[in-house]
Short mmCIF file of C-alpha atoms in Angstrom, two decimals:
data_model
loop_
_atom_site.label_atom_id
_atom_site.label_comp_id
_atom_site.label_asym_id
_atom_site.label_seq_id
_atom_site.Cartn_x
_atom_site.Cartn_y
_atom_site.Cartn_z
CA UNK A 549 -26.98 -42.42 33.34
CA UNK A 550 -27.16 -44.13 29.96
CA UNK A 551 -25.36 -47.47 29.89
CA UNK A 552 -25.56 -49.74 26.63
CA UNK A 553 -26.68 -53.36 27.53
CA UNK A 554 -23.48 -54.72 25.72
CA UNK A 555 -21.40 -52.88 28.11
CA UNK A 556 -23.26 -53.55 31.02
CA UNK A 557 -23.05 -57.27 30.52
CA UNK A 558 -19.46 -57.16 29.71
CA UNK A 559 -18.41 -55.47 33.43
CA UNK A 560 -21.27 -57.90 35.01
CA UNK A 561 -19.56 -60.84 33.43
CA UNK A 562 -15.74 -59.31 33.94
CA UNK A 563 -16.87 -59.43 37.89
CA UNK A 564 -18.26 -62.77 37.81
CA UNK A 565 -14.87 -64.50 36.23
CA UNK A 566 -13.16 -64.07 39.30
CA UNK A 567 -15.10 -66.66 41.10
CA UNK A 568 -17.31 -68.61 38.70
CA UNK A 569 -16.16 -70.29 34.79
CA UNK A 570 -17.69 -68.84 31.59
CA UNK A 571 -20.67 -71.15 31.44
CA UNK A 572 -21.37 -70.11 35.19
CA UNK A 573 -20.97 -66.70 34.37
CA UNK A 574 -23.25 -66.68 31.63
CA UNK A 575 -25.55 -68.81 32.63
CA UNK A 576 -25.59 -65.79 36.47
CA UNK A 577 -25.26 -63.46 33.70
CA UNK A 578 -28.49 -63.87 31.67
CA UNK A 579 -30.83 -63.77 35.27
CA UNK A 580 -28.97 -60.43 36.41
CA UNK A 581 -29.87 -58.83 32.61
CA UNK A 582 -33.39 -59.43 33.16
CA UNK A 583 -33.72 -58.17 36.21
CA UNK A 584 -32.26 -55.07 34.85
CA UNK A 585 -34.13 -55.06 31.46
CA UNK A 586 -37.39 -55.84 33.13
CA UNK A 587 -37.62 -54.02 35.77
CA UNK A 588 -37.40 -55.44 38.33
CA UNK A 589 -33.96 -54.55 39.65
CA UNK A 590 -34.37 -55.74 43.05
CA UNK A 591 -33.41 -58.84 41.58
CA UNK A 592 -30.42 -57.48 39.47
CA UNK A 593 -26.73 -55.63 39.75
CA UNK A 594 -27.68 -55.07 43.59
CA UNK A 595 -26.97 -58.88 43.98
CA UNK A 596 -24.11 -58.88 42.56
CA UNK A 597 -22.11 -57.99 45.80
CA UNK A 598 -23.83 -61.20 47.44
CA UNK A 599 -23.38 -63.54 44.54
CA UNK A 600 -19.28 -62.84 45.20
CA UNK A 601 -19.04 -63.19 48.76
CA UNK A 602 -18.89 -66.50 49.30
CA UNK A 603 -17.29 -69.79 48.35
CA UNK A 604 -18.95 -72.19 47.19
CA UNK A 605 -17.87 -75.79 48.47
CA UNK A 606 -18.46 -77.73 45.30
CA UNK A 607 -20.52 -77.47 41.91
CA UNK A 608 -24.04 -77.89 42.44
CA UNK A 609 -24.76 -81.78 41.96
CA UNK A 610 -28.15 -83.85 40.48
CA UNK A 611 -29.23 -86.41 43.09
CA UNK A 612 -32.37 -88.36 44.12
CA UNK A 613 -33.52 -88.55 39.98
CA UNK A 614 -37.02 -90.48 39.04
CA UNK A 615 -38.85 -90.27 35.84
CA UNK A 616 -40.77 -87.13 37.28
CA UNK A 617 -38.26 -85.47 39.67
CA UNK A 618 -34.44 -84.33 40.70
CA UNK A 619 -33.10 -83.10 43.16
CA UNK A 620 -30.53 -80.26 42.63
CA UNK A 621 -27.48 -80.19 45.32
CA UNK A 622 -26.56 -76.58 45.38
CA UNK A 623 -23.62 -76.76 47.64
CA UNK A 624 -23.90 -72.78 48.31
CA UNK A 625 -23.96 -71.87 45.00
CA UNK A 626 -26.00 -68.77 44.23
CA UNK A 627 -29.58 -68.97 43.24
CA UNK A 628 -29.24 -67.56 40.06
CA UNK A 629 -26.56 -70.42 38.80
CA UNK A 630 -28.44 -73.38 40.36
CA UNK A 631 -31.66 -71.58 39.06
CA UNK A 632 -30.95 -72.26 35.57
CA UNK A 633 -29.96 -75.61 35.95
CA UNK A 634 -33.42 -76.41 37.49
CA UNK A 635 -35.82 -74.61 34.86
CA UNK A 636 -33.65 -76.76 32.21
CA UNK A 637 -34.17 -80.28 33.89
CA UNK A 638 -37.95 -79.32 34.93
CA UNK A 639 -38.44 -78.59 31.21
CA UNK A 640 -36.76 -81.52 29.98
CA UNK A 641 -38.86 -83.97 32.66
CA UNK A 642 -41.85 -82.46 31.67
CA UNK A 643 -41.22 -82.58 27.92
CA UNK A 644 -40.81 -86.15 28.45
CA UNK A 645 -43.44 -87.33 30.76
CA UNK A 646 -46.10 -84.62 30.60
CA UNK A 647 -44.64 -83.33 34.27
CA UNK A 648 -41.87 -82.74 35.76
CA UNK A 649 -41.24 -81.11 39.53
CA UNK A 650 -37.53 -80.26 40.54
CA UNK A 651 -36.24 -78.91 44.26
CA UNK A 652 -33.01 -77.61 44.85
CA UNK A 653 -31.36 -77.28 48.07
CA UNK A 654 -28.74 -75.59 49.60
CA UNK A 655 -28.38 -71.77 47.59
CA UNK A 656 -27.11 -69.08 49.85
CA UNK A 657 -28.66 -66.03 47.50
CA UNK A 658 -31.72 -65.21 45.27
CA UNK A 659 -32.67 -67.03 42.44
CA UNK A 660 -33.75 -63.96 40.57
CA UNK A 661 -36.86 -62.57 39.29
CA UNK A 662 -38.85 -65.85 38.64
CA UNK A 663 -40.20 -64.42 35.38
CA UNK A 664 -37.03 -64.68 33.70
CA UNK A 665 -37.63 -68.73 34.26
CA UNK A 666 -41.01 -69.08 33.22
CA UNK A 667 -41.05 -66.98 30.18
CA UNK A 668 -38.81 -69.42 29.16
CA UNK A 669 -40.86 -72.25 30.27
CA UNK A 670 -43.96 -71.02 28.88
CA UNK A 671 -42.19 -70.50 25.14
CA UNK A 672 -41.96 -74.40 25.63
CA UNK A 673 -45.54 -74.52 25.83
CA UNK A 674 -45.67 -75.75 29.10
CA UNK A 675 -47.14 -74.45 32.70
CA UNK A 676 -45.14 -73.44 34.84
CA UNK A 677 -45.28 -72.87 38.63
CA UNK A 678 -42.12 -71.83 40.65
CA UNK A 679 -41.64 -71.18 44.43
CA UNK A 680 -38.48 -69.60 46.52
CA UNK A 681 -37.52 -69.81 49.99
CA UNK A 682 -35.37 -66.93 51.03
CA UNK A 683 -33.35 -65.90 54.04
CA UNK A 684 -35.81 -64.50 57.30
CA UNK A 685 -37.44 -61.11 56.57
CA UNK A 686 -41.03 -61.68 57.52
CA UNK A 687 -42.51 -62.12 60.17
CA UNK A 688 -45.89 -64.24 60.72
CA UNK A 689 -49.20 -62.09 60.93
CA UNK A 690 -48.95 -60.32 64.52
CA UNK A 691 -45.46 -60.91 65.11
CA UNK A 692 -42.28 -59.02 65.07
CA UNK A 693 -39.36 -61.65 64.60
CA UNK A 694 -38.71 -62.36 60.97
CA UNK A 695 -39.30 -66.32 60.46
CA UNK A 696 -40.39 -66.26 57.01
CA UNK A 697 -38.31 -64.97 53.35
CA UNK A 698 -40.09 -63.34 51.06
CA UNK A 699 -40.76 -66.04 49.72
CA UNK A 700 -42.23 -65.79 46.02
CA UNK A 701 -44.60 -68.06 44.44
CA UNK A 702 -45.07 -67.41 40.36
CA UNK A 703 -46.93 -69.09 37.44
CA UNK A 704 -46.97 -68.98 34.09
CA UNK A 705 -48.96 -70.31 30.99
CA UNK A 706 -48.08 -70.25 26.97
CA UNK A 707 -50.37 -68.40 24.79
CA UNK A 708 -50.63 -67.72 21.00
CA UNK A 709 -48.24 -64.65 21.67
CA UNK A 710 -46.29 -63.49 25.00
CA UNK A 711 -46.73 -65.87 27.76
CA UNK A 712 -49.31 -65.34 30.78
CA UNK A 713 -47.15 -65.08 34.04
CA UNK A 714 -47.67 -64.02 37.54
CA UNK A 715 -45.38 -63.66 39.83
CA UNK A 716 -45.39 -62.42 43.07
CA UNK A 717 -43.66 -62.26 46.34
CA UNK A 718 -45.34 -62.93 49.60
CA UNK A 719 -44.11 -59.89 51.65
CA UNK A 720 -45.30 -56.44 50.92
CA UNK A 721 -41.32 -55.56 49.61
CA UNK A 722 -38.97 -57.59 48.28
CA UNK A 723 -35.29 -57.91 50.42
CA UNK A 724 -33.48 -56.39 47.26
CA UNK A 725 -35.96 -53.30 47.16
CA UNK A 726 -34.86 -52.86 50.63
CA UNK A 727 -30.38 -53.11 49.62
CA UNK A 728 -31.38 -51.09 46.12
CA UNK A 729 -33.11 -48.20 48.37
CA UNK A 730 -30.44 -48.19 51.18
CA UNK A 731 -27.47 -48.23 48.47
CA UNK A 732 -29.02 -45.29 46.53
CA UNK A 733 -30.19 -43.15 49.92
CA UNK A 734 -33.82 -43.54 49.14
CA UNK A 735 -37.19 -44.10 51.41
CA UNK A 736 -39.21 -46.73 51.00
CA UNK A 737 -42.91 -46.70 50.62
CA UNK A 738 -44.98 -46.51 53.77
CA UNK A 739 -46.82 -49.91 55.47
CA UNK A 740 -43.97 -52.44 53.99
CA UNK A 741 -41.54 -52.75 56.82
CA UNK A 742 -40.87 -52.24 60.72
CA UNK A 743 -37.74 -51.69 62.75
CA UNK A 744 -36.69 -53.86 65.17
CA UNK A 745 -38.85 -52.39 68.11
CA UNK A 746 -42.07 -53.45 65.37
CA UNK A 747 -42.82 -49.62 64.47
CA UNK A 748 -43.54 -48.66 60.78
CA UNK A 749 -40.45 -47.26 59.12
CA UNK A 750 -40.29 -45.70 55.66
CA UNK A 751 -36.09 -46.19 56.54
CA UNK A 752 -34.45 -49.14 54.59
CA UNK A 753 -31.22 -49.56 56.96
CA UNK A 754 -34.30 -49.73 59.81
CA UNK A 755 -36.71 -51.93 57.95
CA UNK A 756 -33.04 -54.56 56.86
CA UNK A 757 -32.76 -54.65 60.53
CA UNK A 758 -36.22 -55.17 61.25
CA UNK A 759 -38.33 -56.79 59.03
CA UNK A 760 -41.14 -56.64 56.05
CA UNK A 761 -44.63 -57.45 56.27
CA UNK A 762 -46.64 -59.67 54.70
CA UNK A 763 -48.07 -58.06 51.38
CA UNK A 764 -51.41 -57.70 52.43
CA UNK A 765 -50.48 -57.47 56.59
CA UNK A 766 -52.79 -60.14 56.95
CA UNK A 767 -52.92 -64.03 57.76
CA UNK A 768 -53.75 -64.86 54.70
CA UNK A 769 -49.85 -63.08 53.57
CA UNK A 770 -47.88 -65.22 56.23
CA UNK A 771 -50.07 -68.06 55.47
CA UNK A 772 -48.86 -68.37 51.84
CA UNK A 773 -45.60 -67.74 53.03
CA UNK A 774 -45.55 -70.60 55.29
CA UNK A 775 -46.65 -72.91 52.60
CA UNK A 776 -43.68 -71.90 50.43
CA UNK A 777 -41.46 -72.37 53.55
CA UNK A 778 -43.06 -75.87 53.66
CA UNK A 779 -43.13 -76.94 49.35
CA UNK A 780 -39.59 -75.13 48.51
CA UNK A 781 -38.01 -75.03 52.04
CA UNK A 782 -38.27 -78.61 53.61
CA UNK A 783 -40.06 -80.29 51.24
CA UNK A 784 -36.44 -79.76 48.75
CA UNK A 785 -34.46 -81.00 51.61
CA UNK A 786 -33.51 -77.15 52.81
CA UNK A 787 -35.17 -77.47 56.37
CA UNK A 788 -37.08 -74.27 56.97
CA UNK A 789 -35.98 -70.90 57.35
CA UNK A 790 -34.62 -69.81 60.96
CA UNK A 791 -32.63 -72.60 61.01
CA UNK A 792 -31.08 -72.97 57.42
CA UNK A 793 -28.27 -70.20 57.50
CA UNK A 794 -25.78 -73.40 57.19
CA UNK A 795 -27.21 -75.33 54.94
CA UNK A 796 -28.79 -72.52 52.68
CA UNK A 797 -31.81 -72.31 51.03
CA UNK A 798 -34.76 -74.40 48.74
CA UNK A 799 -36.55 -73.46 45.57
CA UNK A 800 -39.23 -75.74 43.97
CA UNK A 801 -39.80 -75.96 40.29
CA UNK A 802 -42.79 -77.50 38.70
CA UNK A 803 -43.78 -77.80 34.75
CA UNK A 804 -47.00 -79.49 33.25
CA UNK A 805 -48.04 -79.81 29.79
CA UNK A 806 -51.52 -78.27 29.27
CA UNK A 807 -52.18 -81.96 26.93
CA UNK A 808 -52.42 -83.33 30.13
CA UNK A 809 -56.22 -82.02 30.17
CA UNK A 810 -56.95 -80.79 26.92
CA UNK A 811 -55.17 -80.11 23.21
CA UNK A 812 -52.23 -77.87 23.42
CA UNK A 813 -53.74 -75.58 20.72
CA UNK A 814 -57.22 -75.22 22.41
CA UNK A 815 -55.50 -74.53 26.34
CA UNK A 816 -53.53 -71.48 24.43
CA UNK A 817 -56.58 -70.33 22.55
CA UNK A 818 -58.74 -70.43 25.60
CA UNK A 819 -55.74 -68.53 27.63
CA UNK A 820 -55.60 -65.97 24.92
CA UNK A 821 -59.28 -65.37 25.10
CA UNK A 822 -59.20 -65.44 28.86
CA UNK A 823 -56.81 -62.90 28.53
CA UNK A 824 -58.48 -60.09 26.88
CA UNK A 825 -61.83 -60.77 28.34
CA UNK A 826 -60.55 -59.62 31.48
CA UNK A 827 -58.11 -56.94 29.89
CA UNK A 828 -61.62 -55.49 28.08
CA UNK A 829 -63.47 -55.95 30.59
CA UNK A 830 -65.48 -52.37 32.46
CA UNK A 831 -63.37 -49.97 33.90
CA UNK A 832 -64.12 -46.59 36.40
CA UNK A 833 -61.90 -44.52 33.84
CA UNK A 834 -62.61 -46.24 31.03
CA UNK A 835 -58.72 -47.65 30.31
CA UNK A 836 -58.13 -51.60 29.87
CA UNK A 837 -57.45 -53.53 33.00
CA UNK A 838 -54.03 -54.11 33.13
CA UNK A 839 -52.74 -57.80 32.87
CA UNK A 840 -49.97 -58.96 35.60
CA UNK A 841 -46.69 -60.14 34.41
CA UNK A 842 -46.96 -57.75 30.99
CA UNK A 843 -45.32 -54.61 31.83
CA UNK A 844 -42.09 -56.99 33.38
CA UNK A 845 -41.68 -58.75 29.77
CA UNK A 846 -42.63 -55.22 27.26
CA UNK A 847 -40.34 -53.12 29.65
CA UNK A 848 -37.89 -56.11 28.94
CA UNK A 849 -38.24 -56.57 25.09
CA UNK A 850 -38.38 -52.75 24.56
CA UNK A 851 -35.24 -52.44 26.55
CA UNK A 852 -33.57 -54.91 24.41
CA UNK A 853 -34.94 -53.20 21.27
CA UNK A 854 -33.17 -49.59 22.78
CA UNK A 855 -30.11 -51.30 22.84
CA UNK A 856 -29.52 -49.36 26.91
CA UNK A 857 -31.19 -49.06 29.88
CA UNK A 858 -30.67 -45.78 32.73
CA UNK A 859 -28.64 -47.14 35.69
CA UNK A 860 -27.72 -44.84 38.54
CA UNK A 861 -24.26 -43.35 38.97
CA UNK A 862 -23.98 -44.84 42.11
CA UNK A 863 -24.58 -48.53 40.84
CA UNK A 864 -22.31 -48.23 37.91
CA UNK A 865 -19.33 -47.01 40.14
CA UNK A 866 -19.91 -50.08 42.48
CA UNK A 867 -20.46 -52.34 39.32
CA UNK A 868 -17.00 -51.15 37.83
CA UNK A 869 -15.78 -51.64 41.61
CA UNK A 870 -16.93 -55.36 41.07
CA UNK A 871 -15.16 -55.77 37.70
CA UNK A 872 -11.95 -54.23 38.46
#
């Protein structure tokens, strides 16, 4: 079903009033909107549900400041407000001081898709690298008890045109792939999750009760995901993951400037040339390799460009459900 993006933001931000103030609900506002544009809805509408159910006791607070770091008191507010605040004072340190690393402790749900943060950090021509613990979903390679989230890890680097970005998460499916799939009756894809007796299921209301893997079901998968437990989890203050369900969770934002190294002019040449050596580079059928983190922003700007997106019935009913 058709919706325009101007309506769509107006019932997402007509939900939001009833717990957060306009600049909160813009500021939420903007990181659902990507997720939809982009893609990557896992990280958008679905949320939305989560983002309302709980109170949060205070508004998020800066503590622990030096001339290269904050700390972000969330006080169980949602990812994607406290989000926002980070990527601006990372930005700003960095801007500053040539670096600039920011943790934030205490959100109770999902920052969002991490692209929408460093595109943004990237059109300040500046690195970016961004990490997010999230509630238990994983387990370690070889177990069956969830102990890790899926914890994402992205980068991203500024270019002569559209920013370089990677972003991935360390389980094989994200959690919101998981509510998406389950709210709209679907399967999910084969070797991503297990129920709770550790058997593969293709069933997301088995696999929310049981858990995902690691995205390549390896060591190497729960490895990375225990060193994002470690750098966004406990190193921000937010203890690690089986035992935060109080105190929430940590995310970890980091920004360099490439003159650190070299000119800014000659990293963002050298990045564009990168670029489309690999993207030229030989292929079985011929076709150019295709460059992570590109379809998420060109799905994004040509959704913008529409003017609508295609939502499902079912999600609009629960959105207007939300904003009633």
């Amino acid at each position: 079903m058709k919706i325009s993006i101007k309506d769509l933001e107006k019932l997402i931000k007509r939900a939001l009033l009833k717990r957060y103030d306009q600049k909160e609900t813009d500021l939420i506002t903007d990181v659902v909107m990507f997720g939809e544009l982009s893609g990557k809805t896992s990280h958008g509408i679905v949320r939305l549900e989560s983002i309302l159910s709980e109170i949060p006791k205070a508004k998020p607070r800066f503590i622990r400041k030096t001339k290269l770091s904050t700390i972000i008191e969330a006080n169980s507010n949602p990812g994607m407000l406290v989000g926002p605040y980070a990527m601006g004072e990372v930005i700003n340190i960095a801007q500053k001081n040539g670096f600039g690393i920011v943790g934030a402790r205490g959100t109770f749900s999902s920052s969002g898709s991490l692209t929408f943060y460093l595109e943004k950090i990237a059109k300040e021509d500046l690195i970016g690298i961004i990490m997010a613990q999230s509630p238990e979903s994983t387990p370690p390679h070889g177990g069956i008890q969830p102990m890790f989230g899926t914890n994402p890890i992205a980068f991203s680097f500024p270019t002569k045109n559209k920013p370089l970005i990677f972003d991935m998460g360390t389980s094989a499916i994200s959690f919101g792939a998981l509510i998406r799939a389950k709210a709209l009756g679907q399967k999910i894809p084969l070797n991503v999750a297990i129920d709770k007796e550790g058997n593969i299921t293709t069933d997301p209301s088995k696999a929310v009760e049981g858990a995902t893997l690691p995205f390549d079901n390896s060591y190497k998968g729960s490895g990375l995901a225990m060193m994002v437990e470690i750098l966004a989890g406990l190193w921000s203050g937010a203890w690690f993951t089986i035992h935060n369900k109080e105190s929430g969770w940590g995310n970890l934002f980091m920004a360099f400037s490439p003159e650190l190294l070299m000119e800014k002019s000659e990293f963002k040449q050298k990045i564009n040339l990168l670029r489309e050596t690999v993207r030229n580079s030989k292929s079985k059928d011929g076709k150019p390799i295709r460059i992570s983190g590109e379809k998420t922003i060109n799905t994004k700007d040509a959704n913008l460009k529409k003017g609508y997106i295609e939502l499902d019935e079912k999600l609009i009913s629960k959105l207007k459900e939300l904003a009633t």
